[in-house]
């Protein structure tokens, strides 16, 4: 598990919770877009000293507030009028696609970043915040600040009285997202009409992509390259090919909410330590198991959730996981070999954006992922995919009926009945949201299926039988007694 650089660490008590602590800092490996082989691709993170110099470069600052379904407040520093207008157009698109009662603050800088660097953005992260207001967030899980605020309906990390000029963050503004773009890159198109000239990169689209990461489209899994140096650092344990996930702050270690939605083709969660141990070759191979092919039969690492399946024809969606791993591109993007060739806005959050590409919305899959992570979608997002009563057999009601004791010690069972043609995945999830067993994966058939829960190796506690594939969450709680 990685320990992130904590130069931007903020430690605050969780509002109203005496037994929990909220941890906050900036994701230290945000998506950085660089021009690689003629297109914008995720690459190595920008040197923190360069980012700090970009902030110190200063220039005129202006704060712009826009209100749609969500209110965004952007602190612009160093922007030309054209660049600011294009950035604001990207902000306005996102403001119409997600909902929040709390202002989402973006610290945006336009400054020199070096040759072929386009820009970067990332979220500040928090965990174990006040979750008393439904929907309840998962404890032991990192969330983007903006999402934590949206879930609770209150500003978990308001601006501080004074700014520390020695950090990349303007604490007196209290940003949820920090974004920095290259003022010396000569091939940006700053228009907002989507008519991008040949050979130029649409600044609005680049900003939309980066803001998507800032809202939470980001995971923590990496594969160690075996190089230990001041420049490279240690991704996992220093052993080449070992995979790891999670973020550590002091003694607190946890996955981000994105990580909890990642699973293999059999529905086994990445965070299942029995299947994929931390700092192991098995985990490293899993995190690099989607090759350069558009064939879904070759894919083995997916994001899965009720909304994702609704947006993806009832199936989980593959993420970008080439072998060898590509730092800055791998894991935190949709699989570009599946979604870029098919066209449409689902390509926005793939690992590459070519010259001339322009998008008007985040795409159905990205909206669905945000909903599965905890965002409430605005109508502009929810209109992109069916969220209730879709056509087809998956829309027919299903029933999960207990057949055994609850609480139980050694074993219990359920009967799952529903539309004969529906194909479902059923998993047993613990109180931390980790998949501990795959109970069934396949069609229901005319008579439904029996789901047997083996409790002999389960720790006492509350578990959830969760049915995916019906485009509406079907679940039941079961207690493993002491």
GROMACS .gro file of C-alpha atoms in nm:
model
  482
    1UNK     CA    1   0.000   0.000   0.000
    2UNK     CA    2   0.134   0.341  -0.095
    3UNK     CA    3   0.205   0.626   0.141
    4UNK     CA    4   0.138   0.952  -0.038
    5UNK     CA    5   0.340   1.268  -0.007
    6UNK     CA    6   0.160   1.471   0.256
    7UNK     CA    7   0.281   1.819   0.171
    8UNK     CA    8  -0.085   1.917   0.129
    9UNK     CA    9  -0.216   1.723   0.427
   10UNK     CA   10  -0.505   1.876   0.616
   11UNK     CA   11  -0.619   1.709   0.936
   12UNK     CA   12  -0.960   1.806   1.063
   13UNK     CA   13  -1.210   1.649   1.303
   14UNK     CA   14  -1.514   1.500   1.133
   15UNK     CA   15  -1.813   1.720   1.197
   16UNK     CA   16  -2.025   1.577   1.474
   17UNK     CA   17  -1.820   1.258   1.512
   18UNK     CA   18  -1.593   1.224   1.812
   19UNK     CA   19  -1.476   0.871   1.733
   20UNK     CA   20  -1.373   0.930   1.372
   21UNK     CA   21  -1.107   1.141   1.209
   22UNK     CA   22  -1.127   1.297   0.865
   23UNK     CA   23  -0.804   1.283   0.668
   24UNK     CA   24  -0.753   1.513   0.374
   25UNK     CA   25  -0.482   1.562   0.115
   26UNK     CA   26  -0.430   1.591  -0.257
   27UNK     CA   27  -0.397   1.277  -0.468
   28UNK     CA   28  -0.024   1.282  -0.548
   29UNK     CA   29  -0.057   1.102  -0.884
   30UNK     CA   30  -0.334   1.287  -1.066
   31UNK     CA   31  -0.386   1.229  -1.436
   32UNK     CA   32  -0.128   1.440  -1.618
   33UNK     CA   33  -0.194   1.480  -1.990
   34UNK     CA   34   0.112   1.503  -2.212
   35UNK     CA   35   0.157   1.491  -2.588
   36UNK     CA   36   0.285   1.137  -2.648
   37UNK     CA   37   0.298   0.991  -3.001
   38UNK     CA   38   0.086   1.275  -3.132
   39UNK     CA   39  -0.203   1.263  -2.885
   40UNK     CA   40  -0.283   1.370  -2.531
   41UNK     CA   41  -0.215   1.076  -2.300
   42UNK     CA   42  -0.178   1.025  -1.929
   43UNK     CA   43   0.184   1.032  -1.824
   44UNK     CA   44   0.413   1.076  -1.529
   45UNK     CA   45   0.296   1.330  -1.271
   46UNK     CA   46   0.432   1.681  -1.290
   47UNK     CA   47   0.720   1.751  -1.053
   48UNK     CA   48   0.570   1.904  -0.736
   49UNK     CA   49   0.834   2.179  -0.748
   50UNK     CA   50   0.716   2.274  -1.097
   51UNK     CA   51   0.357   2.289  -0.972
   52UNK     CA   52   0.465   2.503  -0.680
   53UNK     CA   53   0.652   2.737  -0.916
   54UNK     CA   54   0.340   2.752  -1.132
   55UNK     CA   55   0.143   2.872  -0.835
   56UNK     CA   56   0.409   3.122  -0.736
   57UNK     CA   57   0.415   3.252  -1.094
   58UNK     CA   58   0.094   3.420  -0.993
   59UNK     CA   59  -0.065   3.668  -1.229
   60UNK     CA   60  -0.408   3.820  -1.208
   61UNK     CA   61  -0.659   3.612  -1.011
   62UNK     CA   62  -1.034   3.612  -1.056
   63UNK     CA   63  -1.303   3.400  -0.892
   64UNK     CA   64  -1.601   3.302  -1.109
   65UNK     CA   65  -1.913   3.132  -0.975
   66UNK     CA   66  -2.154   2.941  -1.193
   67UNK     CA   67  -2.475   2.776  -1.072
   68UNK     CA   68  -2.649   2.491  -1.249
   69UNK     CA   69  -2.747   2.165  -1.075
   70UNK     CA   70  -2.419   2.213  -0.888
   71UNK     CA   71  -2.247   2.541  -0.806
   72UNK     CA   72  -1.882   2.565  -0.908
   73UNK     CA   73  -1.652   2.841  -0.792
   74UNK     CA   74  -1.328   2.870  -0.986
   75UNK     CA   75  -1.027   3.069  -0.874
   76UNK     CA   76  -0.851   3.159  -1.199
   77UNK     CA   77  -0.484   3.260  -1.181
   78UNK     CA   78  -0.275   3.357  -1.484
   79UNK     CA   79  -0.539   3.274  -1.745
   80UNK     CA   80  -0.581   3.460  -2.070
   81UNK     CA   81  -0.939   3.558  -2.150
   82UNK     CA   82  -0.964   3.287  -2.418
   83UNK     CA   83  -0.826   3.012  -2.194
   84UNK     CA   84  -1.054   3.115  -1.908
   85UNK     CA   85  -1.361   3.113  -2.133
   86UNK     CA   86  -1.282   2.759  -2.252
   87UNK     CA   87  -1.213   2.639  -1.897
   88UNK     CA   88  -1.539   2.793  -1.781
   89UNK     CA   89  -1.727   2.617  -2.064
   90UNK     CA   90  -1.596   2.284  -1.933
   91UNK     CA   91  -1.699   2.378  -1.579
   92UNK     CA   92  -2.048   2.472  -1.697
   93UNK     CA   93  -2.091   2.131  -1.862
   94UNK     CA   94  -2.002   1.949  -1.540
   95UNK     CA   95  -2.224   2.184  -1.337
   96UNK     CA   96  -2.521   2.065  -1.542
   97UNK     CA   97  -2.443   1.695  -1.494
   98UNK     CA   98  -2.394   1.644  -1.118
   99UNK     CA   99  -2.587   1.774  -0.819
  100UNK     CA  100  -2.457   1.913  -0.492
  101UNK     CA  101  -2.587   2.150  -0.229
  102UNK     CA  102  -2.229   2.250  -0.149
  103UNK     CA  103  -2.018   2.474  -0.372
  104UNK     CA  104  -1.743   2.284  -0.556
  105UNK     CA  105  -1.428   2.497  -0.548
  106UNK     CA  106  -1.163   2.461  -0.818
  107UNK     CA  107  -0.818   2.618  -0.790
  108UNK     CA  108  -0.710   2.672  -1.152
  109UNK     CA  109  -0.368   2.791  -1.262
  110UNK     CA  110  -0.237   2.871  -1.612
  111UNK     CA  111   0.142   2.873  -1.607
  112UNK     CA  112   0.451   2.726  -1.778
  113UNK     CA  113   0.476   2.349  -1.718
  114UNK     CA  114   0.738   2.232  -1.966
  115UNK     CA  115   0.748   2.094  -2.317
  116UNK     CA  116   0.458   1.872  -2.432
  117UNK     CA  117   0.275   1.895  -2.098
  118UNK     CA  118  -0.089   1.994  -2.137
  119UNK     CA  119  -0.200   1.997  -1.775
  120UNK     CA  120  -0.318   1.802  -1.473
  121UNK     CA  121  -0.593   1.804  -1.217
  122UNK     CA  122  -0.675   1.594  -0.917
  123UNK     CA  123  -0.902   1.582  -0.616
  124UNK     CA  124  -0.822   1.647  -0.256
  125UNK     CA  125  -0.926   1.337  -0.066
  126UNK     CA  126  -1.095   1.264   0.265
  127UNK     CA  127  -1.204   0.955   0.457
  128UNK     CA  128  -1.433   0.876   0.751
  129UNK     CA  129  -1.617   1.204   0.728
  130UNK     CA  130  -1.958   1.265   0.883
  131UNK     CA  131  -2.191   1.018   0.710
  132UNK     CA  132  -2.504   1.058   0.921
  133UNK     CA  133  -2.700   1.214   0.637
  134UNK     CA  134  -2.812   0.951   0.379
  135UNK     CA  135  -2.685   0.819   0.149
  136UNK     CA  136  -2.421   0.688   0.386
  137UNK     CA  137  -2.066   0.678   0.256
  138UNK     CA  138  -1.839   0.384   0.329
  139UNK     CA  139  -1.604   0.411   0.623
  140UNK     CA  140  -1.245   0.308   0.562
  141UNK     CA  141  -1.263   0.460   0.215
  142UNK     CA  142  -1.116   0.772   0.056
  143UNK     CA  143  -1.350   1.010  -0.130
  144UNK     CA  144  -1.292   1.322  -0.335
  145UNK     CA  145  -1.371   1.631  -0.127
  146UNK     CA  146  -1.645   1.739  -0.367
  147UNK     CA  147  -1.818   1.400  -0.338
  148UNK     CA  148  -1.789   1.395   0.041
  149UNK     CA  149  -1.955   1.737   0.050
  150UNK     CA  150  -2.230   1.625  -0.188
  151UNK     CA  151  -2.302   1.313   0.019
  152UNK     CA  152  -2.326   1.498   0.351
  153UNK     CA  153  -2.479   1.820   0.224
  154UNK     CA  154  -2.224   2.023   0.419
  155UNK     CA  155  -1.879   2.164   0.352
  156UNK     CA  156  -1.643   1.920   0.521
  157UNK     CA  157  -1.336   2.133   0.448
  158UNK     CA  158  -1.423   2.505   0.431
  159UNK     CA  159  -1.162   2.770   0.350
  160UNK     CA  160  -0.907   2.844   0.620
  161UNK     CA  161  -0.842   3.196   0.752
  162UNK     CA  162  -0.494   3.217   0.601
  163UNK     CA  163  -0.307   3.068   0.308
  164UNK     CA  164   0.028   2.893   0.343
  165UNK     CA  165   0.230   3.013   0.041
  166UNK     CA  166   0.466   2.714   0.074
  167UNK     CA  167   0.205   2.465  -0.052
  168UNK     CA  168   0.041   2.408  -0.388
  169UNK     CA  169  -0.298   2.472  -0.226
  170UNK     CA  170  -0.451   2.811  -0.151
  171UNK     CA  171  -0.602   2.718   0.185
  172UNK     CA  172  -0.780   3.052   0.210
  173UNK     CA  173  -0.982   2.945  -0.097
  174UNK     CA  174  -1.026   2.588   0.025
  175UNK     CA  175  -1.026   2.407  -0.311
  176UNK     CA  176  -1.180   2.064  -0.365
  177UNK     CA  177  -0.995   2.024  -0.697
  178UNK     CA  178  -0.655   2.160  -0.797
  179UNK     CA  179  -0.596   2.207  -1.171
  180UNK     CA  180  -0.290   2.340  -1.351
  181UNK     CA  181  -0.258   2.385  -1.728
  182UNK     CA  182   0.033   2.480  -1.950
  183UNK     CA  183   0.030   2.842  -2.065
  184UNK     CA  184   0.320   2.782  -2.308
  185UNK     CA  185   0.162   2.492  -2.501
  186UNK     CA  186   0.105   2.628  -2.852
  187UNK     CA  187  -0.150   2.379  -2.992
  188UNK     CA  188  -0.451   2.441  -2.770
  189UNK     CA  189  -0.779   2.535  -2.937
  190UNK     CA  190  -0.966   2.774  -2.708
  191UNK     CA  191  -1.290   2.787  -2.900
  192UNK     CA  192  -1.601   2.629  -2.748
  193UNK     CA  193  -1.786   2.529  -3.065
  194UNK     CA  194  -1.631   2.185  -3.107
  195UNK     CA  195  -1.484   2.275  -3.448
  196UNK     CA  196  -1.124   2.195  -3.357
  197UNK     CA  197  -0.868   2.264  -3.632
  198UNK     CA  198  -0.649   1.976  -3.748
  199UNK     CA  199  -0.349   1.920  -3.523
  200UNK     CA  200  -0.488   2.113  -3.226
  201UNK     CA  201  -0.613   1.994  -2.888
  202UNK     CA  202  -0.952   2.112  -2.765
  203UNK     CA  203  -0.881   2.291  -2.436
  204UNK     CA  204  -1.242   2.258  -2.321
  205UNK     CA  205  -1.228   1.879  -2.371
  206UNK     CA  206  -0.890   1.849  -2.194
  207UNK     CA  207  -1.030   2.043  -1.898
  208UNK     CA  208  -1.349   1.832  -1.892
  209UNK     CA  209  -1.135   1.518  -1.874
  210UNK     CA  210  -0.923   1.650  -1.589
  211UNK     CA  211  -1.221   1.780  -1.392
  212UNK     CA  212  -1.371   1.430  -1.422
  213UNK     CA  213  -1.072   1.302  -1.228
  214UNK     CA  214  -1.115   1.583  -0.979
  215UNK     CA  215  -1.474   1.472  -0.911
  216UNK     CA  216  -1.353   1.123  -0.819
  217UNK     CA  217  -1.277   0.929  -1.138
  218UNK     CA  218  -0.948   0.808  -0.993
  219UNK     CA  219  -0.818   0.489  -0.837
  220UNK     CA  220  -0.507   0.401  -0.642
  221UNK     CA  221  -0.384   0.069  -0.787
  222UNK     CA  222  -0.033   0.054  -0.930
  223UNK     CA  223   0.225  -0.198  -1.045
  224UNK     CA  224   0.580  -0.164  -0.914
  225UNK     CA  225   0.852  -0.121  -1.176
  226UNK     CA  226   1.125  -0.232  -0.938
  227UNK     CA  227   1.312   0.097  -0.964
  228UNK     CA  228   1.395   0.267  -0.637
  229UNK     CA  229   1.526   0.620  -0.680
  230UNK     CA  230   1.461   0.972  -0.567
  231UNK     CA  231   1.286   1.045  -0.897
  232UNK     CA  232   1.083   0.725  -0.927
  233UNK     CA  233   1.000   0.634  -0.569
  234UNK     CA  234   0.852   0.302  -0.464
  235UNK     CA  235   0.507   0.225  -0.607
  236UNK     CA  236   0.442  -0.080  -0.387
  237UNK     CA  237   0.717  -0.274  -0.208
  238UNK     CA  238   1.000  -0.222  -0.457
  239UNK     CA  239   0.958  -0.562  -0.627
  240UNK     CA  240   0.903  -0.543  -1.001
  241UNK     CA  241   0.562  -0.674  -1.106
  242UNK     CA  242   0.403  -0.652  -0.764
  243UNK     CA  243   0.066  -0.480  -0.752
  244UNK     CA  244  -0.083  -0.275  -0.472
  245UNK     CA  245  -0.373  -0.042  -0.402
  246UNK     CA  246  -0.471   0.202  -0.132
  247UNK     CA  247  -0.360   0.529   0.021
  248UNK     CA  248  -0.190   0.567   0.358
  249UNK     CA  249  -0.186   0.868   0.585
  250UNK     CA  250  -0.008   0.799   0.911
  251UNK     CA  251  -0.160   0.480   1.050
  252UNK     CA  252  -0.475   0.511   0.837
  253UNK     CA  253  -0.479   0.305   0.517
  254UNK     CA  254  -0.770   0.249   0.279
  255UNK     CA  255  -0.880   0.221  -0.083
  256UNK     CA  256  -1.054   0.504  -0.266
  257UNK     CA  257  -1.421   0.455  -0.352
  258UNK     CA  258  -1.328   0.388  -0.719
  259UNK     CA  259  -1.114   0.092  -0.606
  260UNK     CA  260  -1.412  -0.069  -0.433
  261UNK     CA  261  -1.597  -0.096  -0.766
  262UNK     CA  262  -1.313  -0.279  -0.946
  263UNK     CA  263  -1.349  -0.653  -1.001
  264UNK     CA  264  -1.241  -0.934  -1.230
  265UNK     CA  265  -1.447  -1.116  -1.490
  266UNK     CA  266  -1.585  -1.353  -1.225
  267UNK     CA  267  -1.703  -1.071  -0.998
  268UNK     CA  268  -1.417  -1.105  -0.748
  269UNK     CA  269  -1.326  -0.763  -0.608
  270UNK     CA  270  -0.976  -0.624  -0.643
  271UNK     CA  271  -0.984  -0.551  -0.270
  272UNK     CA  272  -1.041  -0.920  -0.191
  273UNK     CA  273  -0.707  -0.997  -0.025
  274UNK     CA  274  -0.755  -1.372  -0.048
  275UNK     CA  275  -0.776  -1.360  -0.428
  276UNK     CA  276  -0.542  -1.066  -0.485
  277UNK     CA  277  -0.298  -1.016  -0.194
  278UNK     CA  278  -0.134  -0.680  -0.152
  279UNK     CA  279   0.219  -0.654  -0.293
  280UNK     CA  280   0.181  -0.970  -0.499
  281UNK     CA  281   0.239  -1.080  -0.858
  282UNK     CA  282  -0.122  -1.199  -0.871
  283UNK     CA  283  -0.242  -0.844  -0.803
  284UNK     CA  284   0.013  -0.700  -1.045
  285UNK     CA  285  -0.103  -0.935  -1.320
  286UNK     CA  286  -0.467  -0.850  -1.249
  287UNK     CA  287  -0.407  -0.474  -1.269
  288UNK     CA  288  -0.245  -0.527  -1.611
  289UNK     CA  289  -0.491  -0.782  -1.749
  290UNK     CA  290  -0.667  -0.584  -2.025
  291UNK     CA  291  -0.452  -0.601  -2.334
  292UNK     CA  292  -0.459  -0.397  -2.653
  293UNK     CA  293  -0.770  -0.559  -2.795
  294UNK     CA  294  -1.129  -0.456  -2.852
  295UNK     CA  295  -1.252  -0.810  -2.778
  296UNK     CA  296  -1.448  -0.819  -2.453
  297UNK     CA  297  -1.363  -1.190  -2.420
  298UNK     CA  298  -1.002  -1.092  -2.344
  299UNK     CA  299  -1.090  -0.843  -2.070
  300UNK     CA  300  -1.051  -0.926  -1.702
  301UNK     CA  301  -1.063  -0.601  -1.504
  302UNK     CA  302  -1.385  -0.400  -1.484
  303UNK     CA  303  -1.575  -0.133  -1.296
  304UNK     CA  304  -1.907  -0.274  -1.179
  305UNK     CA  305  -2.216  -0.123  -1.023
  306UNK     CA  306  -2.589  -0.099  -1.072
  307UNK     CA  307  -2.568   0.225  -1.273
  308UNK     CA  308  -2.266   0.109  -1.474
  309UNK     CA  309  -2.458  -0.200  -1.585
  310UNK     CA  310  -2.758   0.015  -1.673
  311UNK     CA  311  -2.534   0.229  -1.896
  312UNK     CA  312  -2.346  -0.064  -2.048
  313UNK     CA  313  -2.616  -0.307  -2.165
  314UNK     CA  314  -2.624  -0.495  -1.836
  315UNK     CA  315  -2.251  -0.563  -1.818
  316UNK     CA  316  -1.959  -0.425  -1.615
  317UNK     CA  317  -1.730  -0.189  -1.808
  318UNK     CA  318  -1.362  -0.263  -1.876
  319UNK     CA  319  -1.095  -0.018  -1.764
  320UNK     CA  320  -0.758   0.059  -1.923
  321UNK     CA  321  -0.505  -0.191  -1.788
  322UNK     CA  322  -0.233  -0.266  -2.047
  323UNK     CA  323   0.076  -0.475  -1.984
  324UNK     CA  324   0.321  -0.336  -1.901
  325UNK     CA  325   0.148  -0.077  -1.688
  326UNK     CA  326   0.155   0.283  -1.809
  327UNK     CA  327   0.193   0.521  -1.513
  328UNK     CA  328  -0.058   0.803  -1.539
  329UNK     CA  329  -0.273   0.613  -1.788
  330UNK     CA  330  -0.334   0.269  -1.641
  331UNK     CA  331  -0.628   0.190  -1.415
  332UNK     CA  332  -0.801   0.529  -1.381
  333UNK     CA  333  -0.952   0.541  -1.732
  334UNK     CA  334  -1.203   0.349  -1.941
  335UNK     CA  335  -1.052   0.090  -2.175
  336UNK     CA  336  -0.968   0.294  -2.483
  337UNK     CA  337  -0.953  -0.011  -2.713
  338UNK     CA  338  -1.321  -0.077  -2.638
  339UNK     CA  339  -1.466   0.273  -2.604
  340UNK     CA  340  -1.264   0.500  -2.833
  341UNK     CA  341  -1.332   0.306  -3.155
  342UNK     CA  342  -1.705   0.302  -3.082
  343UNK     CA  343  -1.713   0.683  -3.071
  344UNK     CA  344  -1.935   0.894  -2.849
  345UNK     CA  345  -1.865   1.070  -2.523
  346UNK     CA  346  -1.768   0.753  -2.336
  347UNK     CA  347  -1.427   0.812  -2.497
  348UNK     CA  348  -1.379   1.134  -2.294
  349UNK     CA  349  -1.242   0.948  -1.992
  350UNK     CA  350  -1.026   0.701  -2.184
  351UNK     CA  351  -0.649   0.730  -2.153
  352UNK     CA  352  -0.598   0.927  -2.475
  353UNK     CA  353  -0.747   1.232  -2.643
  354UNK     CA  354  -0.640   1.293  -3.001
  355UNK     CA  355  -0.605   1.622  -3.186
  356UNK     CA  356  -0.944   1.737  -3.308
  357UNK     CA  357  -1.144   1.534  -3.053
  358UNK     CA  358  -1.421   1.731  -2.882
  359UNK     CA  359  -1.698   1.625  -2.644
  360UNK     CA  360  -2.016   1.795  -2.528
  361UNK     CA  361  -2.093   1.575  -2.223
  362UNK     CA  362  -1.912   1.336  -1.985
  363UNK     CA  363  -2.064   1.023  -2.139
  364UNK     CA  364  -2.314   0.772  -2.004
  365UNK     CA  365  -2.054   0.542  -1.848
  366UNK     CA  366  -1.880   0.820  -1.659
  367UNK     CA  367  -2.211   0.952  -1.528
  368UNK     CA  368  -2.300   0.598  -1.420
  369UNK     CA  369  -1.969   0.551  -1.241
  370UNK     CA  370  -2.019   0.877  -1.053
  371UNK     CA  371  -2.363   0.759  -0.941
  372UNK     CA  372  -2.226   0.424  -0.824
  373UNK     CA  373  -1.961   0.613  -0.622
  374UNK     CA  374  -2.228   0.822  -0.449
  375UNK     CA  375  -2.297   1.126  -0.667
  376UNK     CA  376  -2.654   1.236  -0.731
  377UNK     CA  377  -2.688   1.290  -1.103
  378UNK     CA  378  -2.846   1.597  -1.255
  379UNK     CA  379  -3.099   1.544  -1.538
  380UNK     CA  380  -2.834   1.608  -1.805
  381UNK     CA  381  -2.640   1.303  -1.679
  382UNK     CA  382  -2.927   1.071  -1.591
  383UNK     CA  383  -3.079   1.130  -1.937
  384UNK     CA  384  -2.777   0.959  -2.093
  385UNK     CA  385  -2.869   0.609  -1.970
  386UNK     CA  386  -3.175   0.426  -1.833
  387UNK     CA  387  -3.188   0.451  -1.456
  388UNK     CA  388  -3.533   0.303  -1.391
  389UNK     CA  389  -3.776   0.066  -1.559
  390UNK     CA  390  -3.575   0.007  -1.875
  391UNK     CA  391  -3.719  -0.193  -2.162
  392UNK     CA  392  -3.637  -0.561  -2.176
  393UNK     CA  393  -3.644  -0.857  -1.937
  394UNK     CA  394  -3.407  -0.695  -1.687
  395UNK     CA  395  -3.684  -0.450  -1.594
  396UNK     CA  396  -3.911  -0.726  -1.460
  397UNK     CA  397  -3.924  -0.748  -1.081
  398UNK     CA  398  -3.707  -1.008  -0.910
  399UNK     CA  399  -3.731  -1.154  -0.560
  400UNK     CA  400  -3.466  -1.266  -0.313
  401UNK     CA  401  -3.627  -1.507  -0.065
  402UNK     CA  402  -3.450  -1.650   0.245
  403UNK     CA  403  -3.438  -2.029   0.267
  404UNK     CA  404  -3.229  -2.063   0.581
  405UNK     CA  405  -3.163  -1.915   0.923
  406UNK     CA  406  -3.069  -1.552   0.973
  407UNK     CA  407  -2.857  -1.503   1.185
  408UNK     CA  408  -2.661  -1.820   1.098
  409UNK     CA  409  -2.330  -1.983   1.186
  410UNK     CA  410  -2.226  -2.244   0.930
  411UNK     CA  411  -2.456  -2.195   0.631
  412UNK     CA  412  -2.772  -2.031   0.504
  413UNK     CA  413  -2.937  -1.988   0.163
  414UNK     CA  414  -3.160  -1.768  -0.054
  415UNK     CA  415  -3.374  -1.826  -0.362
  416UNK     CA  416  -3.336  -1.567  -0.639
  417UNK     CA  417  -3.622  -1.557  -0.888
  418UNK     CA  418  -3.685  -1.319  -1.174
  419UNK     CA  419  -3.694  -1.286  -1.552
  420UNK     CA  420  -3.573  -1.605  -1.716
  421UNK     CA  421  -3.352  -1.422  -1.965
  422UNK     CA  422  -3.185  -1.198  -1.709
  423UNK     CA  423  -2.816  -1.261  -1.652
  424UNK     CA  424  -2.702  -1.167  -1.302
  425UNK     CA  425  -2.396  -1.167  -1.082
  426UNK     CA  426  -2.456  -1.227  -0.711
  427UNK     CA  427  -2.191  -1.159  -0.454
  428UNK     CA  428  -2.157  -1.156  -0.077
  429UNK     CA  429  -2.024  -0.824   0.049
  430UNK     CA  430  -1.891  -0.746   0.396
  431UNK     CA  431  -1.956  -0.433   0.602
  432UNK     CA  432  -1.662  -0.254   0.436
  433UNK     CA  433  -1.804  -0.317   0.091
  434UNK     CA  434  -1.554  -0.589   0.003
  435UNK     CA  435  -1.669  -0.886  -0.202
  436UNK     CA  436  -1.595  -1.196   0.008
  437UNK     CA  437  -1.767  -1.455  -0.211
  438UNK     CA  438  -1.919  -1.490  -0.556
  439UNK     CA  439  -2.251  -1.672  -0.511
  440UNK     CA  440  -2.367  -1.694  -0.873
  441UNK     CA  441  -2.294  -1.561  -1.221
  442UNK     CA  442  -2.523  -1.648  -1.511
  443UNK     CA  443  -2.885  -1.655  -1.632
  444UNK     CA  444  -3.168  -1.698  -1.384
  445UNK     CA  445  -3.358  -1.953  -1.592
  446UNK     CA  446  -3.723  -2.044  -1.554
  447UNK     CA  447  -3.701  -2.163  -1.193
  448UNK     CA  448  -3.450  -1.912  -1.057
  449UNK     CA  449  -3.137  -2.011  -0.868
  450UNK     CA  450  -3.046  -2.120  -0.517
  451UNK     CA  451  -2.777  -1.911  -0.348
  452UNK     CA  452  -2.581  -2.096  -0.080
  453UNK     CA  453  -2.387  -1.887   0.172
  454UNK     CA  454  -2.102  -2.075   0.341
  455UNK     CA  455  -2.025  -1.911   0.672
  456UNK     CA  456  -1.752  -2.140   0.801
  457UNK     CA  457  -1.469  -1.907   0.699
  458UNK     CA  458  -1.657  -1.582   0.759
  459UNK     CA  459  -1.590  -1.357   1.056
  460UNK     CA  460  -1.897  -1.274   1.268
  461UNK     CA  461  -2.076  -0.968   1.138
  462UNK     CA  462  -2.328  -0.826   0.893
  463UNK     CA  463  -2.302  -0.922   0.524
  464UNK     CA  464  -2.505  -0.825   0.219
  465UNK     CA  465  -2.618  -1.053  -0.062
  466UNK     CA  466  -2.600  -0.816  -0.360
  467UNK     CA  467  -2.755  -0.889  -0.700
  468UNK     CA  468  -2.613  -0.706  -1.002
  469UNK     CA  469  -2.756  -0.707  -1.352
  470UNK     CA  470  -3.118  -0.611  -1.285
  471UNK     CA  471  -3.061  -0.235  -1.333
  472UNK     CA  472  -3.205  -0.182  -0.988
  473UNK     CA  473  -3.026  -0.284  -0.672
  474UNK     CA  474  -3.159  -0.602  -0.513
  475UNK     CA  475  -3.001  -0.703  -0.186
  476UNK     CA  476  -3.059  -0.868   0.150
  477UNK     CA  477  -2.868  -0.849   0.476
  478UNK     CA  478  -2.756  -1.160   0.659
  479UNK     CA  479  -2.578  -1.192   0.994
  480UNK     CA  480  -2.299  -1.441   1.066
  481UNK     CA  481  -2.343  -1.509   1.435
  482UNK     CA  482  -2.062  -1.567   1.682
   0.00000   0.00000   0.00000
